């Protein structure tokens, strides 16, 4: 993979758009289990759904599309190298790999459940979404630690294009 000094404006935009959509969809997921059961031919609801399940589903599809675009841009434009040395550098590399794996797996599991009719994938989708949110929260906390404790340019790289 190519390396560069910082991220492009498009990479930064896609990063924050993905983050916002993931957080939105996590909070907008109440009743999706019931919505999936209804979608797959389950019993009619005894009360209305608290959300529009289509909004959750299509937001997830959008997240998947943005992540695929982000991976393409990483391959074409490159990224800045991971910072630190030793275990810190390896943790950064593997943390990003795990984030991307969950960013792909979560919407794919949801799509397989919703569009593919595989009800059994609803729970793994929810588990992956929870893991993604926890890992993304850790990712944000580490970025803030870099910015305020280490006082390096790690966070700034994702705020200003270079």
mmCIF file with all atom_site columns, N, CA, C and O in Angstrom, residues 10-42:
data_model
loop_
_atom_site.group_PDB
_atom_site.id
_atom_site.type_symbol
_atom_site.label_atom_id
_atom_site.label_alt_id
_atom_site.label_comp_id
_atom_site.label_asym_id
_atom_site.label_entity_id
_atom_site.label_seq_id
_atom_site.pdbx_PDB_ins_code
_atom_site.Cartn_x
_atom_site.Cartn_y
_atom_site.Cartn_z
_atom_site.occupancy
_atom_site.B_iso_or_equiv
_atom_site.pdbx_formal_charge
_atom_site.auth_seq_id
_atom_site.auth_comp_id
_atom_site.auth_asym_id
_atom_site.auth_atom_id
_atom_site.pdbx_PDB_model_num
ATOM 1   N N  . UNK A 1 10 ? -11.131 13.808  0.551  1.00 0.00 ? 10 UNK A N  1
ATOM 2   C CA . UNK A 1 10 ? -12.175 12.805  0.342  1.00 0.00 ? 10 UNK A CA 1
ATOM 3   C C  . UNK A 1 10 ? -12.074 11.690  1.386  1.00 0.00 ? 10 UNK A C  1
ATOM 4   O O  . UNK A 1 10 ? -13.094 11.230  1.904  1.00 0.00 ? 10 UNK A O  1
ATOM 5   N N  . UNK A 1 11 ? -10.860 11.275  1.712  1.00 0.00 ? 11 UNK A N  1
ATOM 6   C CA . UNK A 1 11 ? -10.690 10.250  2.748  1.00 0.00 ? 11 UNK A CA 1
ATOM 7   C C  . UNK A 1 11 ? -11.226 10.745  4.091  1.00 0.00 ? 11 UNK A C  1
ATOM 8   O O  . UNK A 1 11 ? -11.880 9.995   4.817  1.00 0.00 ? 11 UNK A O  1
ATOM 9   N N  . UNK A 1 12 ? -10.965 11.998  4.410  1.00 0.00 ? 12 UNK A N  1
ATOM 10  C CA . UNK A 1 12 ? -11.441 12.578  5.667  1.00 0.00 ? 12 UNK A CA 1
ATOM 11  C C  . UNK A 1 12 ? -12.965 12.658  5.659  1.00 0.00 ? 12 UNK A C  1
ATOM 12  O O  . UNK A 1 12 ? -13.623 12.275  6.640  1.00 0.00 ? 12 UNK A O  1
ATOM 13  N N  . UNK A 1 13 ? -13.540 13.134  4.574  1.00 0.00 ? 13 UNK A N  1
ATOM 14  C CA . UNK A 1 13 ? -14.996 13.224  4.468  1.00 0.00 ? 13 UNK A CA 1
ATOM 15  C C  . UNK A 1 13 ? -15.643 11.852  4.637  1.00 0.00 ? 13 UNK A C  1
ATOM 16  O O  . UNK A 1 13 ? -16.620 11.704  5.373  1.00 0.00 ? 13 UNK A O  1
ATOM 17  N N  . UNK A 1 14 ? -15.100 10.850  3.965  1.00 0.00 ? 14 UNK A N  1
ATOM 18  C CA . UNK A 1 14 ? -15.669 9.501   4.055  1.00 0.00 ? 14 UNK A CA 1
ATOM 19  C C  . UNK A 1 14 ? -15.511 8.914   5.455  1.00 0.00 ? 14 UNK A C  1
ATOM 20  O O  . UNK A 1 14 ? -16.388 8.187   5.934  1.00 0.00 ? 14 UNK A O  1
ATOM 21  N N  . UNK A 1 15 ? -14.396 9.212   6.115  1.00 0.00 ? 15 UNK A N  1
ATOM 22  C CA . UNK A 1 15 ? -14.179 8.736   7.482  1.00 0.00 ? 15 UNK A CA 1
ATOM 23  C C  . UNK A 1 15 ? -15.280 9.255   8.402  1.00 0.00 ? 15 UNK A C  1
ATOM 24  O O  . UNK A 1 15 ? -15.925 8.494   9.127  1.00 0.00 ? 15 UNK A O  1
ATOM 25  N N  . UNK A 1 16 ? -15.500 10.577  8.382  1.00 0.00 ? 16 UNK A N  1
ATOM 26  C CA . UNK A 1 16 ? -16.477 11.174  9.292  1.00 0.00 ? 16 UNK A CA 1
ATOM 27  C C  . UNK A 1 16 ? -17.902 10.822  8.895  1.00 0.00 ? 16 UNK A C  1
ATOM 28  O O  . UNK A 1 16 ? -18.764 10.631  9.770  1.00 0.00 ? 16 UNK A O  1
ATOM 29  N N  . UNK A 1 17 ? -18.187 10.715  7.609  1.00 0.00 ? 17 UNK A N  1
ATOM 30  C CA . UNK A 1 17 ? -19.529 10.301  7.170  1.00 0.00 ? 17 UNK A CA 1
ATOM 31  C C  . UNK A 1 17 ? -19.812 8.873   7.641  1.00 0.00 ? 17 UNK A C  1
ATOM 32  O O  . UNK A 1 17 ? -20.906 8.582   8.149  1.00 0.00 ? 17 UNK A O  1
ATOM 33  N N  . UNK A 1 18 ? -18.831 8.002   7.501  1.00 0.00 ? 18 UNK A N  1
ATOM 34  C CA . UNK A 1 18 ? -18.987 6.618   7.965  1.00 0.00 ? 18 UNK A CA 1
ATOM 35  C C  . UNK A 1 18 ? -19.218 6.596   9.466  1.00 0.00 ? 18 UNK A C  1
ATOM 36  O O  . UNK A 1 18 ? -20.123 5.909   9.960  1.00 0.00 ? 18 UNK A O  1
ATOM 37  N N  . UNK A 1 19 ? -18.409 7.345   10.205 1.00 0.00 ? 19 UNK A N  1
ATOM 38  C CA . UNK A 1 19 ? -18.545 7.369   11.665 1.00 0.00 ? 19 UNK A CA 1
ATOM 39  C C  . UNK A 1 19 ? -19.936 7.847   12.078 1.00 0.00 ? 19 UNK A C  1
ATOM 40  O O  . UNK A 1 19 ? -20.580 7.230   12.943 1.00 0.00 ? 19 UNK A O  1
ATOM 41  N N  . UNK A 1 20 ? -20.407 8.927   11.466 1.00 0.00 ? 20 UNK A N  1
ATOM 42  C CA . UNK A 1 20 ? -21.729 9.458   11.811 1.00 0.00 ? 20 UNK A CA 1
ATOM 43  C C  . UNK A 1 20 ? -22.840 8.468   11.489 1.00 0.00 ? 20 UNK A C  1
ATOM 44  O O  . UNK A 1 20 ? -23.771 8.279   12.282 1.00 0.00 ? 20 UNK A O  1
ATOM 45  N N  . UNK A 1 21 ? -22.751 7.823   10.340 1.00 0.00 ? 21 UNK A N  1
ATOM 46  C CA . UNK A 1 21 ? -23.789 6.864   9.959  1.00 0.00 ? 21 UNK A CA 1
ATOM 47  C C  . UNK A 1 21 ? -23.784 5.630   10.852 1.00 0.00 ? 21 UNK A C  1
ATOM 48  O O  . UNK A 1 21 ? -24.843 5.103   11.200 1.00 0.00 ? 21 UNK A O  1
ATOM 49  N N  . UNK A 1 22 ? -22.597 5.163   11.241 1.00 0.00 ? 22 UNK A N  1
ATOM 50  C CA . UNK A 1 22 ? -22.509 4.011   12.137 1.00 0.00 ? 22 UNK A CA 1
ATOM 51  C C  . UNK A 1 22 ? -23.134 4.342   13.490 1.00 0.00 ? 22 UNK A C  1
ATOM 52  O O  . UNK A 1 22 ? -23.936 3.572   14.028 1.00 0.00 ? 22 UNK A O  1
ATOM 53  N N  . UNK A 1 23 ? -22.785 5.498   14.034 1.00 0.00 ? 23 UNK A N  1
ATOM 54  C CA . UNK A 1 23 ? -23.341 5.898   15.338 1.00 0.00 ? 23 UNK A CA 1
ATOM 55  C C  . UNK A 1 23 ? -24.854 6.095   15.221 1.00 0.00 ? 23 UNK A C  1
ATOM 56  O O  . UNK A 1 23 ? -25.624 5.627   16.070 1.00 0.00 ? 23 UNK A O  1
ATOM 57  N N  . UNK A 1 24 ? -25.292 6.771   14.163 1.00 0.00 ? 24 UNK A N  1
ATOM 58  C CA . UNK A 1 24 ? -26.735 6.959   13.957 1.00 0.00 ? 24 UNK A CA 1
ATOM 59  C C  . UNK A 1 24 ? -27.449 5.610   13.927 1.00 0.00 ? 24 UNK A C  1
ATOM 60  O O  . UNK A 1 24 ? -28.445 5.402   14.609 1.00 0.00 ? 24 UNK A O  1
ATOM 61  N N  . UNK A 1 25 ? -26.934 4.682   13.112 1.00 0.00 ? 25 UNK A N  1
ATOM 62  C CA . UNK A 1 25 ? -27.618 3.405   12.947 1.00 0.00 ? 25 UNK A CA 1
ATOM 63  C C  . UNK A 1 25 ? -27.614 2.580   14.231 1.00 0.00 ? 25 UNK A C  1
ATOM 64  O O  . UNK A 1 25 ? -28.551 1.837   14.494 1.00 0.00 ? 25 UNK A O  1
ATOM 65  N N  . UNK A 1 26 ? -26.568 2.718   15.025 1.00 0.00 ? 26 UNK A N  1
ATOM 66  C CA . UNK A 1 26 ? -26.537 1.983   16.286 1.00 0.00 ? 26 UNK A CA 1
ATOM 67  C C  . UNK A 1 26 ? -27.649 2.486   17.199 1.00 0.00 ? 26 UNK A C  1
ATOM 68  O O  . UNK A 1 26 ? -28.370 1.701   17.802 1.00 0.00 ? 26 UNK A O  1
ATOM 69  N N  . UNK A 1 27 ? -27.801 3.813   17.286 1.00 0.00 ? 27 UNK A N  1
ATOM 70  C CA . UNK A 1 27 ? -28.859 4.372   18.118 1.00 0.00 ? 27 UNK A CA 1
ATOM 71  C C  . UNK A 1 27 ? -30.246 4.159   17.510 1.00 0.00 ? 27 UNK A C  1
ATOM 72  O O  . UNK A 1 27 ? -31.238 4.108   18.232 1.00 0.00 ? 27 UNK A O  1
ATOM 73  N N  . UNK A 1 28 ? -30.299 4.014   16.198 1.00 0.00 ? 28 UNK A N  1
ATOM 74  C CA . UNK A 1 28 ? -31.573 3.849   15.498 1.00 0.00 ? 28 UNK A CA 1
ATOM 75  C C  . UNK A 1 28 ? -31.860 2.373   15.230 1.00 0.00 ? 28 UNK A C  1
ATOM 76  O O  . UNK A 1 28 ? -32.389 2.008   14.204 1.00 0.00 ? 28 UNK A O  1
ATOM 77  N N  . UNK A 1 29 ? -31.505 1.517   16.153 1.00 0.00 ? 29 UNK A N  1
ATOM 78  C CA . UNK A 1 29 ? -31.680 0.084   15.920 1.00 0.00 ? 29 UNK A CA 1
ATOM 79  C C  . UNK A 1 29 ? -32.745 -0.555  16.801 1.00 0.00 ? 29 UNK A C  1
ATOM 80  O O  . UNK A 1 29 ? -33.027 -1.735  16.643 1.00 0.00 ? 29 UNK A O  1
ATOM 81  N N  . UNK A 1 30 ? -33.345 0.210   17.714 1.00 0.00 ? 30 UNK A N  1
ATOM 82  C CA . UNK A 1 30 ? -34.408 -0.364  18.539 1.00 0.00 ? 30 UNK A CA 1
ATOM 83  C C  . UNK A 1 30 ? -35.511 -0.913  17.651 1.00 0.00 ? 30 UNK A C  1
ATOM 84  O O  . UNK A 1 30 ? -35.875 -0.305  16.657 1.00 0.00 ? 30 UNK A O  1
ATOM 85  N N  . UNK A 1 31 ? -36.007 -2.048  18.004 1.00 0.00 ? 31 UNK A N  1
ATOM 86  C CA . UNK A 1 31 ? -37.096 -2.723  17.291 1.00 0.00 ? 31 UNK A CA 1
ATOM 87  C C  . UNK A 1 31 ? -36.661 -3.402  15.992 1.00 0.00 ? 31 UNK A C  1
ATOM 88  O O  . UNK A 1 31 ? -37.512 -3.951  15.286 1.00 0.00 ? 31 UNK A O  1
ATOM 89  N N  . UNK A 1 32 ? -35.383 -3.380  15.654 1.00 0.00 ? 32 UNK A N  1
ATOM 90  C CA . UNK A 1 32 ? -34.979 -4.026  14.402 1.00 0.00 ? 32 UNK A CA 1
ATOM 91  C C  . UNK A 1 32 ? -35.134 -5.548  14.473 1.00 0.00 ? 32 UNK A C  1
ATOM 92  O O  . UNK A 1 32 ? -35.430 -6.181  13.463 1.00 0.00 ? 32 UNK A O  1
ATOM 93  N N  . UNK A 1 33 ? -34.971 -6.135  15.654 1.00 0.00 ? 33 UNK A N  1
ATOM 94  C CA . UNK A 1 33 ? -35.204 -7.577  15.774 1.00 0.00 ? 33 UNK A CA 1
ATOM 95  C C  . UNK A 1 33 ? -36.648 -7.918  15.443 1.00 0.00 ? 33 UNK A C  1
ATOM 96  O O  . UNK A 1 33 ? -36.925 -8.854  14.687 1.00 0.00 ? 33 UNK A O  1
ATOM 97  N N  . UNK A 1 34 ? -37.560 -7.141  15.994 1.00 0.00 ? 34 UNK A N  1
ATOM 98  C CA . UNK A 1 34 ? -38.985 -7.350  15.711 1.00 0.00 ? 34 UNK A CA 1
ATOM 99  C C  . UNK A 1 34 ? -39.285 -7.042  14.246 1.00 0.00 ? 34 UNK A C  1
ATOM 100 O O  . UNK A 1 34 ? -40.047 -7.758  13.591 1.00 0.00 ? 34 UNK A O  1
ATOM 101 N N  . UNK A 1 35 ? -38.657 -5.987  13.725 1.00 0.00 ? 35 UNK A N  1
ATOM 102 C CA . UNK A 1 35 ? -38.860 -5.633  12.315 1.00 0.00 ? 35 UNK A CA 1
ATOM 103 C C  . UNK A 1 35 ? -38.375 -6.752  11.400 1.00 0.00 ? 35 UNK A C  1
ATOM 104 O O  . UNK A 1 35 ? -39.030 -7.076  10.403 1.00 0.00 ? 35 UNK A O  1
ATOM 105 N N  . UNK A 1 36 ? -37.249 -7.375  11.748 1.00 0.00 ? 36 UNK A N  1
ATOM 106 C CA . UNK A 1 36 ? -36.735 -8.481  10.928 1.00 0.00 ? 36 UNK A CA 1
ATOM 107 C C  . UNK A 1 36 ? -37.701 -9.658  10.960 1.00 0.00 ? 36 UNK A C  1
ATOM 108 O O  . UNK A 1 36 ? -38.003 -10.253 9.912  1.00 0.00 ? 36 UNK A O  1
ATOM 109 N N  . UNK A 1 37 ? -38.196 -10.000 12.145 1.00 0.00 ? 37 UNK A N  1
ATOM 110 C CA . UNK A 1 37 ? -39.154 -11.112 12.235 1.00 0.00 ? 37 UNK A CA 1
ATOM 111 C C  . UNK A 1 37 ? -40.397 -10.827 11.395 1.00 0.00 ? 37 UNK A C  1
ATOM 112 O O  . UNK A 1 37 ? -40.898 -11.706 10.690 1.00 0.00 ? 37 UNK A O  1
ATOM 113 N N  . UNK A 1 38 ? -40.898 -9.592  11.456 1.00 0.00 ? 38 UNK A N  1
ATOM 114 C CA . UNK A 1 38 ? -42.065 -9.218  10.650 1.00 0.00 ? 38 UNK A CA 1
ATOM 115 C C  . UNK A 1 38 ? -41.724 -9.274  9.157  1.00 0.00 ? 38 UNK A C  1
ATOM 116 O O  . UNK A 1 38 ? -42.511 -9.773  8.353  1.00 0.00 ? 38 UNK A O  1
ATOM 117 N N  . UNK A 1 39 ? -40.548 -8.757  8.800  1.00 0.00 ? 39 UNK A N  1
ATOM 118 C CA . UNK A 1 39 ? -40.107 -8.727  7.399  1.00 0.00 ? 39 UNK A CA 1
ATOM 119 C C  . UNK A 1 39 ? -40.012 -10.137 6.817  1.00 0.00 ? 39 UNK A C  1
ATOM 120 O O  . UNK A 1 39 ? -40.312 -10.348 5.645  1.00 0.00 ? 39 UNK A O  1
ATOM 121 N N  . UNK A 1 40 ? -39.625 -11.077 7.654  1.00 0.00 ? 40 UNK A N  1
ATOM 122 C CA . UNK A 1 40 ? -39.457 -12.455 7.198  1.00 0.00 ? 40 UNK A CA 1
ATOM 123 C C  . UNK A 1 40 ? -40.734 -13.284 7.366  1.00 0.00 ? 40 UNK A C  1
ATOM 124 O O  . UNK A 1 40 ? -40.698 -14.507 7.311  1.00 0.00 ? 40 UNK A O  1
ATOM 125 N N  . UNK A 1 41 ? -41.854 -12.607 7.569  1.00 0.00 ? 41 UNK A N  1
ATOM 126 C CA . UNK A 1 41 ? -43.132 -13.297 7.594  1.00 0.00 ? 41 UNK A CA 1
ATOM 127 C C  . UNK A 1 41 ? -43.615 -13.683 8.970  1.00 0.00 ? 41 UNK A C  1
ATOM 128 O O  . UNK A 1 41 ? -44.468 -14.551 9.098  1.00 0.00 ? 41 UNK A O  1
ATOM 129 N N  . UNK A 1 42 ? -43.092 -13.015 9.973  1.00 0.00 ? 42 UNK A N  1
ATOM 130 C CA . UNK A 1 42 ? -43.538 -13.297 11.333 1.00 0.00 ? 42 UNK A CA 1
ATOM 131 C C  . UNK A 1 42 ? -44.898 -12.690 11.610 1.00 0.00 ? 42 UNK A C  1
ATOM 132 O O  . UNK A 1 42 ? -45.549 -12.112 10.737 1.00 0.00 ? 42 UNK A O  1
#
